[in-house]
Amino acid sequence: MTSPPDLRRLLASLVVVRCSGHLSDAQRRYPRWELPNAELRRLLAEGVGGVILLGGSAAELRLRTAQLQRWAGSPLLLCADVEEGVGQRFEGASWLVPPLALGRLHGRDPARAEALAESYGRCTGRQARLLGLNWVLGPVCDVNNNPANPVINVRAWGETPAAAGGLAAAFVRGCQAEGVLACAKHFPGHGDTSSDSHLELPLLPHSRERLEAVELPPFRAAIDAGVASVMTAHLLLPALDRERPATLSAAVLSGLLRRDLDFRGLVVTDALVMEAITAHHGPAEAAVLAMEAGADLILMPADADAAIDGLLAAVQAGRLSNAQLQASLERRRRALERCAPPAPPDQALDDLEQLVSGAEQRLSRELLAQSLQLQHSGTAAKPSGGADRRLPPGPGVNLIRLDTQLQAPQLPAMAPALLRPAAAGYGATVLDGRSPSPWSGDPEAPLALERLAGGPVLLQLFVRGNPFRGSAGGDEPWPAAVRQLLAAGRLAALAVYGSPYLWETLQPLLPADLPAAYSPGQMPQAQAVLLEHLGMGAAALEGGFTD
Amino acid sequence: MTSPPDLRRLLASLVVVRCSGHLSDAQRRYPRWELPNAELRRLLAEGVGGVILLGGSAAELRLRTAQLQRWAGSPLLLCADVEEGVGQRFEGASWLVPPLALGRLHGRDPARAEALAESYGRCTGRQARLLGLNWVLGPVCDVNNNPANPVINVRAWGETPAAAGGLAAAFVRGCQAEGVLACAKHFPGHGDTSSDSHLELPLLPHSRERLEAVELPPFRAAIDAGVASVMTAHLLLPALDRERPATLSAAVLSGLLRRDLDFRGLVVTDALVMEAITAHHGPAEAAVLAMEAGADLILMPADADAAIDGLLAAVQAGRLSNAQLQASLERRRRALERCAPPAPPDQALDDLEQLVSGAEQRLSRELLAQSLQLQHSGTAAKPSGGADRRLPPGPGVNLIRLDTQLQAPQLPAMAPALLRPAAAGYGATVLDGRSPSPWSGDPEAPLALERLAGGPVLLQLFVRGNPFRGSAGGDEPWPAAVRQLLAAGRLAALAVYGSPYLWETLQPLLPADLPAAYSPGQMPQAQAVLLEHLGMGAAALEGGFTD
């Protein structure tokens, strides 16, 4: 019989807490969600077995993971939501175009698309390992068959089960070949919802047959590829369980996932702090319900101490069996055995100097090039640079829309989206949720043009699905604004970065000769490639040299 | 006789080049000015003897300085413009209120102000050393006696020679006691200009007598305190030299500084890439002229190779004497001997874990508290929190003005300036140089109120002197806007962060009972302290937990 202190320690090893990738408390971006160092250190000393990291550069992350391993003593599961390459979250690593970019290529050339997805997984796994992570919280296995989905969108690998499954499985093979665990999510499928489970509990009304046909195949493909872990969705699926969301449902986790799909790896909950869970259950009960349902690991409980104490009480009361506990511990042990050993602390600089390989740089460029779409030819061949593609001479307006410009990694002060139009005489006006309103209130002419400078307008829209953002920009009248600018003879060019659905809505409104292009990527490299195709080559880098 | 290759190497050791504090080329914020790694590594291998760093977090800087020392082989001078604490440039270290905050305290209590300035220097030196820097490019010794100065402003330690000198000398003692060199700048005094030498060459029409009375005393004080280096100004002083700016003037550097002020340490130019120099001289000639005039070190030449080759040719042609070269090399050697040894690469995590001490945290808070000014009492006593200090109930507008919100370290997404008003129902509207215009064109009622949401307005202005920004905000009609909001009965509260001159312009316009406050600091910690005094205590931290 395990003594209570030892038992508590074992249970703690099944909990994954959240911290910032920065070293100091003052640098935390989300202090409500990220443990301060003193508490983090105590929890690791008490046996907490995993950490999810967000924020910080690659260099900071490399030091941070070494610090966490040092504080813990025994090997940790160290993970991050790096679905789009490690550089999506940690600056300095590779930030790749979102997965959906490969979904459409898969329709035309599945072998090529899957080879690229495997390289994508390999790049992500290799860089994660060099930075001390051993667990990538991807691939998304959801089929994005609902363009109104506010939270999945370009994060999915495909709009069909075949594309999503083939590409997700390829990502798993690539990532895990580098000694880093992958994670298929969000089980049993979050693609066909139009609400955000970060904010409320979505309901999926599909039958079991429909789930077998659409939602489950990508998870089967990932499991066949040997994926080490599966993350649950905070979704209600009445066909499987009328009362509990998938995360807390024995029918979904023990019945469907373990028994029917024969998954033998780690089952981890999505973050238990999400409103879909916390609105209904306290942190202790949520953790116990998830373990009862069949989860092995508890991710981001609202209160880690309460969750561990709740699990301890549940084991002592016989609500959770010792056999189940031992099985979860054994799965965690086996998962850690599959991982490359922790990065040695004193090799940080060496690891960082080799972080992005030449092959990975080529992969970034290739993914961008093959996913670019142009108004003229549909897909990009090579930069034209012909006079017809040049912007009209400035002064003009470089009208940029994005969710927020505060700490926006896609819009550093030297972003091509700012510098290249500036070199052509187009001064930037940036719209986000905190701008003075650019809207007139007139649905036919929604832009209040008198609030902008005069001259031709280069319109650059950064829109994609993001957690907590609600609508993926779908509530802004961009089609009417494009028609308004065309009617006024002022639309010089259009760039859409992110959502293919916005591009597909706007593109048909454009004259055939209007310079316009789309990239699924929003990062500065995507801007450079896209604007090159609109006739804006590398600009002399402008501005001051200090701040 | 030194062979040309060895001679070139010796001359290279007197050149200080610029790089980013980030490890990867892709992370550079100012790629026009920051050498890519391949070039940087080559120059260090060829003997370049110093690097100025900008950008990156404290953790990244710690790895970066170790990397540079490794690339160089022999000890480097590693410096940064950390005039306001290392955290001003490198997140995670202490970011202190600007020096001018202590200038006024010096008028009332010089001993107290100088003790704080010495702690300020000690904090800056200690943290610089832990991160691998051995040279702080401060203190500013300019007397800020011209409120229209667009580039010095709150960076100065005082508005009188006594305050500027006493406090700058105290900073030097504190910093150098930590084994880190300080640098008195910008010789012979940049305080009384109304133009920015980053953009043009300012002229100082003062007589030698006036210079002796106002500009020079702080430099004499710093030299008496043993300051290791002095940086030259790109200023024309016809009373001393009718043709050449101070940086290139033998009368100023060899005559005034070395002979008259008997300075025996390192003389370093300000950045030679600045327009005041490059508009008139190529990179080779600028470097040779500076050395001829009496400089020991060449900072940020527009082209390092050209500068070194130019110096080599000048020595070979006899334009620069071997004696002068040897004297400069000897001064550099002596300066390095005063420095603490380089931080060992494998102790990065230990150094970072002890980066900000408890005493330094208390110093930050004390500097903030003593420099806060309130509309009610003039200076802050303690938070009142009385009902009369509460904002009117929202919904209201939190109108924030700053230079730019792109990568603004003072305005992270969780900044108190955003979160605390939000908790009171005040939604943020952020104005910067890229916003849709908030201005009506009417000088009497300059704010176009229909472009903002309705309700009471909390006005938060972030204005201070910054290089390359032109006017320190002086061209925006804030006095008229404040009168307009008052007349409309909509001004709920005012916060000014940064320039005391803007506060002193606006404060007399306010009713005595209007909640209003000023802090010289703009950092999140300053916002928290100031808003606390306006009745906005710590807000529940809001918003999503990912992005």
PDB file of C-alpha atoms in Angstrom, chain B residues 312-515:
ATOM      1  CA  LEU B 312      45.195  51.709 -41.296  1.00  0.00           C
ATOM      2  CA  ALA B 313      45.876  53.953 -44.261  1.00  0.00           C
ATOM      3  CA  ALA B 314      46.017  56.997 -41.994  1.00  0.00           C
ATOM      4  CA  VAL B 315      48.601  55.375 -39.724  1.00  0.00           C
ATOM      5  CA  GLN B 316      50.646  54.193 -42.685  1.00  0.00           C
ATOM      6  CA  ALA B 317      50.531  57.686 -44.193  1.00  0.00           C
ATOM      7  CA  GLY B 318      51.571  59.262 -40.913  1.00  0.00           C
ATOM      8  CA  ARG B 319      48.289  61.079 -40.489  1.00  0.00           C
ATOM      9  CA  LEU B 320      47.766  59.241 -37.178  1.00  0.00           C
ATOM     10  CA  SER B 321      50.896  58.804 -35.083  1.00  0.00           C
ATOM     11  CA  ASN B 322      51.998  55.529 -33.609  1.00  0.00           C
ATOM     12  CA  ALA B 323      52.256  57.253 -30.227  1.00  0.00           C
ATOM     13  CA  GLN B 324      48.624  58.227 -30.347  1.00  0.00           C
ATOM     14  CA  LEU B 325      47.604  54.716 -31.371  1.00  0.00           C
ATOM     15  CA  GLN B 326      49.588  53.203 -28.526  1.00  0.00           C
ATOM     16  CA  ALA B 327      48.028  55.631 -26.068  1.00  0.00           C
ATOM     17  CA  SER B 328      44.520  54.646 -27.159  1.00  0.00           C
ATOM     18  CA  LEU B 329      45.374  50.939 -26.946  1.00  0.00           C
ATOM     19  CA  GLU B 330      46.817  51.476 -23.492  1.00  0.00           C
ATOM     20  CA  ARG B 331      43.676  53.292 -22.323  1.00  0.00           C
ATOM     21  CA  ARG B 332      41.518  50.433 -23.627  1.00  0.00           C
ATOM     22  CA  ARG B 333      43.751  47.915 -21.830  1.00  0.00           C
ATOM     23  CA  ARG B 334      43.507  49.823 -18.560  1.00  0.00           C
ATOM     24  CA  ALA B 335      39.740  50.126 -18.888  1.00  0.00           C
ATOM     25  CA  LEU B 336      39.372  46.373 -19.369  1.00  0.00           C
ATOM     26  CA  GLU B 337      41.531  45.785 -16.296  1.00  0.00           C
ATOM     27  CA  ARG B 338      38.997  47.719 -14.237  1.00  0.00           C
ATOM     28  CA  CYS B 339      36.203  45.391 -15.339  1.00  0.00           C
ATOM     29  CA  ALA B 340      34.941  42.309 -13.584  1.00  0.00           C
ATOM     30  CA  PRO B 341      35.911  39.166 -15.551  1.00  0.00           C
ATOM     31  CA  PRO B 342      33.477  37.935 -18.226  1.00  0.00           C
ATOM     32  CA  ALA B 343      30.517  35.945 -16.925  1.00  0.00           C
ATOM     33  CA  PRO B 344      31.258  32.197 -17.317  1.00  0.00           C
ATOM     34  CA  PRO B 345      29.040  30.701 -20.040  1.00  0.00           C
ATOM     35  CA  ASP B 346      27.821  27.745 -17.974  1.00  0.00           C
ATOM     36  CA  GLN B 347      26.554  29.921 -15.125  1.00  0.00           C
ATOM     37  CA  ALA B 348      23.889  31.634 -17.207  1.00  0.00           C
ATOM     38  CA  LEU B 349      20.917  30.197 -15.355  1.00  0.00           C
ATOM     39  CA  ASP B 350      22.417  30.909 -11.934  1.00  0.00           C
ATOM     40  CA  ASP B 351      23.183  34.501 -12.899  1.00  0.00           C
ATOM     41  CA  LEU B 352      19.701  34.997 -14.272  1.00  0.00           C
ATOM     42  CA  GLU B 353      18.025  33.528 -11.201  1.00  0.00           C
ATOM     43  CA  GLN B 354      19.690  36.170  -9.030  1.00  0.00           C
ATOM     44  CA  LEU B 355      19.339  38.980 -11.570  1.00  0.00           C
ATOM     45  CA  VAL B 356      16.970  41.295  -9.696  1.00  0.00           C
ATOM     46  CA  SER B 357      17.685  41.440  -5.974  1.00  0.00           C
ATOM     47  CA  GLY B 358      15.203  42.321  -3.259  1.00  0.00           C
ATOM     48  CA  ALA B 359      17.019  45.598  -2.666  1.00  0.00           C
ATOM     49  CA  GLU B 360      16.735  46.423  -6.352  1.00  0.00           C
ATOM     50  CA  GLN B 361      13.006  45.721  -6.298  1.00  0.00           C
ATOM     51  CA  ARG B 362      12.673  48.085  -3.339  1.00  0.00           C
ATOM     52  CA  LEU B 363      14.739  50.703  -5.183  1.00  0.00           C
ATOM     53  CA  SER B 364      12.379  50.529  -8.194  1.00  0.00           C
ATOM     54  CA  ARG B 365       9.372  51.058  -5.966  1.00  0.00           C
ATOM     55  CA  GLU B 366      10.982  53.862  -3.996  1.00  0.00           C
ATOM     56  CA  LEU B 367      11.991  55.757  -7.143  1.00  0.00           C
ATOM     57  CA  LEU B 368       8.441  55.466  -8.443  1.00  0.00           C
ATOM     58  CA  ALA B 369       6.825  56.519  -5.192  1.00  0.00           C
ATOM     59  CA  GLN B 370       8.976  59.556  -4.624  1.00  0.00           C
ATOM     60  CA  SER B 371       8.606  60.850  -8.189  1.00  0.00           C
ATOM     61  CA  LEU B 372       4.828  60.503  -8.475  1.00  0.00           C
ATOM     62  CA  GLN B 373       2.905  63.778  -8.573  1.00  0.00           C
ATOM     63  CA  LEU B 374      -0.809  64.201  -7.895  1.00  0.00           C
ATOM     64  CA  GLN B 375      -3.231  66.943  -8.807  1.00  0.00           C
ATOM     65  CA  HIS B 376      -4.587  67.091  -5.237  1.00  0.00           C
ATOM     66  CA  SER B 377      -1.489  67.326  -3.114  1.00  0.00           C
ATOM     67  CA  GLY B 378       1.347  67.987  -5.515  1.00  0.00           C
ATOM     68  CA  THR B 379       3.290  64.949  -4.417  1.00  0.00           C
ATOM     69  CA  ALA B 380       2.027  61.562  -3.385  1.00  0.00           C
ATOM     70  CA  ALA B 381       1.681  60.612   0.245  1.00  0.00           C
ATOM     71  CA  LYS B 382      -0.172  57.315   0.178  1.00  0.00           C
ATOM     72  CA  PRO B 383      -2.975  55.893  -1.917  1.00  0.00           C
ATOM     73  CA  SER B 384      -6.196  57.606  -0.912  1.00  0.00           C
ATOM     74  CA  GLY B 385      -8.757  55.275  -2.425  1.00  0.00           C
ATOM     75  CA  GLY B 386     -11.467  57.625  -1.194  1.00  0.00           C
ATOM     76  CA  ALA B 387     -14.726  57.643  -3.120  1.00  0.00           C
ATOM     77  CA  ASP B 388     -13.903  61.066  -4.581  1.00  0.00           C
ATOM     78  CA  ARG B 389     -10.948  59.529  -6.371  1.00  0.00           C
ATOM     79  CA  ARG B 390     -12.970  56.838  -8.133  1.00  0.00           C
ATOM     80  CA  LEU B 391     -13.698  57.122 -11.829  1.00  0.00           C
ATOM     81  CA  PRO B 392     -17.328  57.796 -12.727  1.00  0.00           C
ATOM     82  CA  PRO B 393     -19.026  54.492 -13.550  1.00  0.00           C
ATOM     83  CA  GLY B 394     -18.419  53.163 -17.057  1.00  0.00           C
ATOM     84  CA  PRO B 395     -18.937  52.502 -19.867  1.00  0.00           C
ATOM     85  CA  GLY B 396     -16.273  55.041 -20.645  1.00  0.00           C
ATOM     86  CA  VAL B 397     -13.266  55.586 -22.875  1.00  0.00           C
ATOM     87  CA  ASN B 398      -9.685  54.847 -21.861  1.00  0.00           C
ATOM     88  CA  LEU B 399      -7.926  57.099 -24.376  1.00  0.00           C
ATOM     89  CA  ILE B 400      -4.228  56.244 -24.563  1.00  0.00           C
ATOM     90  CA  ARG B 401      -1.650  58.184 -26.574  1.00  0.00           C
ATOM     91  CA  LEU B 402       1.838  56.788 -27.213  1.00  0.00           C
ATOM     92  CA  ASP B 403       4.457  57.035 -29.939  1.00  0.00           C
ATOM     93  CA  THR B 404       3.886  53.543 -31.287  1.00  0.00           C
ATOM     94  CA  GLN B 405       2.119  50.487 -29.967  1.00  0.00           C
ATOM     95  CA  LEU B 406       4.104  48.071 -32.137  1.00  0.00           C
ATOM     96  CA  GLN B 407       6.477  46.204 -29.828  1.00  0.00           C
ATOM     97  CA  ALA B 408       5.968  48.892 -27.163  1.00  0.00           C
ATOM     98  CA  PRO B 409       7.582  47.573 -23.979  1.00  0.00           C
ATOM     99  CA  GLN B 410       5.489  49.945 -21.869  1.00  0.00           C
ATOM    100  CA  LEU B 411       2.226  48.560 -23.198  1.00  0.00           C
ATOM    101  CA  PRO B 412       2.098  44.760 -23.066  1.00  0.00           C
ATOM    102  CA  ALA B 413      -1.365  43.306 -23.597  1.00  0.00           C
ATOM    103  CA  MET B 414      -1.736  42.970 -19.818  1.00  0.00           C
ATOM    104  CA  ALA B 415      -0.499  46.503 -18.990  1.00  0.00           C
ATOM    105  CA  PRO B 416      -2.176  48.113 -15.958  1.00  0.00           C
ATOM    106  CA  ALA B 417      -2.974  51.094 -18.220  1.00  0.00           C
ATOM    107  CA  LEU B 418      -5.263  48.720 -20.144  1.00  0.00           C
ATOM    108  CA  LEU B 419      -6.491  46.249 -17.501  1.00  0.00           C
ATOM    109  CA  ARG B 420      -7.367  48.537 -14.622  1.00  0.00           C
ATOM    110  CA  PRO B 421      -9.573  50.930 -16.585  1.00  0.00           C
ATOM    111  CA  ALA B 422     -11.154  47.904 -18.308  1.00  0.00           C
ATOM    112  CA  ALA B 423     -12.158  46.563 -14.906  1.00  0.00           C
ATOM    113  CA  ALA B 424     -13.935  49.905 -14.316  1.00  0.00           C
ATOM    114  CA  GLY B 425     -15.769  49.651 -17.637  1.00  0.00           C
ATOM    115  CA  TYR B 426     -13.436  51.872 -19.653  1.00  0.00           C
ATOM    116  CA  GLY B 427     -12.620  50.332 -23.027  1.00  0.00           C
ATOM    117  CA  ALA B 428      -9.279  51.296 -24.548  1.00  0.00           C
ATOM    118  CA  THR B 429      -8.832  53.427 -27.626  1.00  0.00           C
ATOM    119  CA  VAL B 430      -5.143  53.655 -28.460  1.00  0.00           C
ATOM    120  CA  LEU B 431      -3.720  56.501 -30.545  1.00  0.00           C
ATOM    121  CA  ASP B 432      -0.320  56.407 -32.150  1.00  0.00           C
ATOM    122  CA  GLY B 433       1.271  57.621 -35.352  1.00  0.00           C
ATOM    123  CA  ARG B 434      -0.522  54.890 -37.325  1.00  0.00           C
ATOM    124  CA  SER B 435      -4.082  55.316 -35.993  1.00  0.00           C
ATOM    125  CA  PRO B 436      -7.007  56.509 -38.049  1.00  0.00           C
ATOM    126  CA  SER B 437      -7.003  60.215 -37.290  1.00  0.00           C
ATOM    127  CA  PRO B 438      -8.658  61.238 -34.012  1.00  0.00           C
ATOM    128  CA  TRP B 439      -8.301  64.921 -34.926  1.00  0.00           C
ATOM    129  CA  SER B 440     -11.094  67.110 -36.258  1.00  0.00           C
ATOM    130  CA  GLY B 441      -9.000  69.945 -37.649  1.00  0.00           C
ATOM    131  CA  ASP B 442     -10.786  72.436 -35.369  1.00  0.00           C
ATOM    132  CA  PRO B 443      -8.124  74.079 -33.143  1.00  0.00           C
ATOM    133  CA  GLU B 444     -10.704  74.879 -30.448  1.00  0.00           C
ATOM    134  CA  ALA B 445     -12.150  71.349 -30.339  1.00  0.00           C
ATOM    135  CA  PRO B 446      -9.374  69.233 -31.838  1.00  0.00           C
ATOM    136  CA  LEU B 447     -10.640  65.772 -30.840  1.00  0.00           C
ATOM    137  CA  ALA B 448     -13.193  64.269 -33.238  1.00  0.00           C
ATOM    138  CA  LEU B 449     -15.296  62.879 -30.431  1.00  0.00           C
ATOM    139  CA  GLU B 450     -17.682  61.047 -32.763  1.00  0.00           C
ATOM    140  CA  ARG B 451     -14.818  58.677 -33.618  1.00  0.00           C
ATOM    141  CA  LEU B 452     -14.599  57.543 -30.003  1.00  0.00           C
ATOM    142  CA  ALA B 453     -17.078  55.638 -27.880  1.00  0.00           C
ATOM    143  CA  GLY B 454     -19.330  57.637 -25.537  1.00  0.00           C
ATOM    144  CA  GLY B 455     -19.075  58.245 -21.824  1.00  0.00           C
ATOM    145  CA  PRO B 456     -16.436  59.688 -19.516  1.00  0.00           C
ATOM    146  CA  VAL B 457     -12.828  59.760 -20.729  1.00  0.00           C
ATOM    147  CA  LEU B 458      -9.739  58.628 -18.851  1.00  0.00           C
ATOM    148  CA  LEU B 459      -6.885  60.273 -20.754  1.00  0.00           C
ATOM    149  CA  GLN B 460      -3.467  58.586 -20.500  1.00  0.00           C
ATOM    150  CA  LEU B 461      -0.589  60.299 -22.312  1.00  0.00           C
ATOM    151  CA  PHE B 462       2.771  58.584 -22.822  1.00  0.00           C
ATOM    152  CA  VAL B 463       5.091  61.359 -23.990  1.00  0.00           C
ATOM    153  CA  ARG B 464       8.831  61.726 -23.532  1.00  0.00           C
ATOM    154  CA  GLY B 465      11.951  62.598 -25.470  1.00  0.00           C
ATOM    155  CA  ASN B 466      13.018  59.778 -27.737  1.00  0.00           C
ATOM    156  CA  PRO B 467      15.587  59.743 -30.509  1.00  0.00           C
ATOM    157  CA  PHE B 468      14.171  59.853 -34.049  1.00  0.00           C
ATOM    158  CA  ARG B 469      10.744  60.971 -32.852  1.00  0.00           C
ATOM    159  CA  GLY B 470      11.160  64.667 -33.584  1.00  0.00           C
ATOM    160  CA  SER B 471       9.054  66.623 -31.165  1.00  0.00           C
ATOM    161  CA  ALA B 472       8.433  64.697 -27.924  1.00  0.00           C
ATOM    162  CA  GLY B 473       4.735  64.973 -28.732  1.00  0.00           C
ATOM    163  CA  GLY B 474       4.840  68.751 -28.691  1.00  0.00           C
ATOM    164  CA  ASP B 475       3.040  69.024 -32.007  1.00  0.00           C
ATOM    165  CA  GLU B 476      -0.210  67.480 -30.776  1.00  0.00           C
ATOM    166  CA  PRO B 477      -2.887  69.815 -29.366  1.00  0.00           C
ATOM    167  CA  TRP B 478      -3.338  68.176 -25.963  1.00  0.00           C
ATOM    168  CA  PRO B 479      -3.976  71.384 -24.031  1.00  0.00           C
ATOM    169  CA  ALA B 480      -6.877  72.232 -26.358  1.00  0.00           C
ATOM    170  CA  ALA B 481      -8.109  68.634 -26.211  1.00  0.00           C
ATOM    171  CA  VAL B 482      -8.113  68.725 -22.410  1.00  0.00           C
ATOM    172  CA  ARG B 483     -10.086  72.012 -22.453  1.00  0.00           C
ATOM    173  CA  GLN B 484     -12.492  70.457 -24.958  1.00  0.00           C
ATOM    174  CA  LEU B 485     -13.102  67.357 -22.814  1.00  0.00           C
ATOM    175  CA  LEU B 486     -13.561  69.515 -19.717  1.00  0.00           C
ATOM    176  CA  ALA B 487     -16.050  71.773 -21.504  1.00  0.00           C
ATOM    177  CA  ALA B 488     -17.983  68.706 -22.648  1.00  0.00           C
ATOM    178  CA  GLY B 489     -18.018  67.423 -19.070  1.00  0.00           C
ATOM    179  CA  ARG B 490     -16.290  64.243 -20.202  1.00  0.00           C
ATOM    180  CA  LEU B 491     -12.794  64.345 -18.676  1.00  0.00           C
ATOM    181  CA  ALA B 492     -12.871  61.794 -15.872  1.00  0.00           C
ATOM    182  CA  ALA B 493      -9.163  61.623 -15.094  1.00  0.00           C
ATOM    183  CA  LEU B 494      -5.734  62.375 -16.542  1.00  0.00           C
ATOM    184  CA  ALA B 495      -2.501  60.416 -16.351  1.00  0.00           C
ATOM    185  CA  VAL B 496       0.761  61.710 -17.823  1.00  0.00           C
ATOM    186  CA  TYR B 497       3.708  59.310 -18.107  1.00  0.00           C
ATOM    187  CA  GLY B 498       7.114  60.687 -19.038  1.00  0.00           C
ATOM    188  CA  SER B 499       7.683  64.356 -19.743  1.00  0.00           C
ATOM    189  CA  PRO B 500       7.249  66.708 -16.762  1.00  0.00           C
ATOM    190  CA  TYR B 501       6.847  69.583 -19.195  1.00  0.00           C
ATOM    191  CA  LEU B 502       3.641  68.170 -20.677  1.00  0.00           C
ATOM    192  CA  TRP B 503       2.296  67.582 -17.138  1.00  0.00           C
ATOM    193  CA  GLU B 504       3.192  71.128 -16.165  1.00  0.00           C
ATOM    194  CA  THR B 505       1.360  72.439 -19.216  1.00  0.00           C
ATOM    195  CA  LEU B 506      -1.812  70.435 -18.621  1.00  0.00           C
ATOM    196  CA  GLN B 507      -2.011  70.375 -14.840  1.00  0.00           C
ATOM    197  CA  PRO B 508      -2.958  74.082 -14.449  1.00  0.00           C
ATOM    198  CA  LEU B 509      -5.899  73.562 -16.814  1.00  0.00           C
ATOM    199  CA  LEU B 510      -7.543  71.034 -14.485  1.00  0.00           C
ATOM    200  CA  PRO B 511     -10.122  71.664 -11.755  1.00  0.00           C
ATOM    201  CA  ALA B 512      -8.616  71.087  -8.326  1.00  0.00           C
ATOM    202  CA  ASP B 513     -10.750  68.032  -7.701  1.00  0.00           C
ATOM    203  CA  LEU B 514     -10.105  66.281 -11.000  1.00  0.00           C
ATOM    204  CA  PRO B 515      -8.222  63.016 -10.462  1.00  0.00           C
TER     205      PRO B 515
END
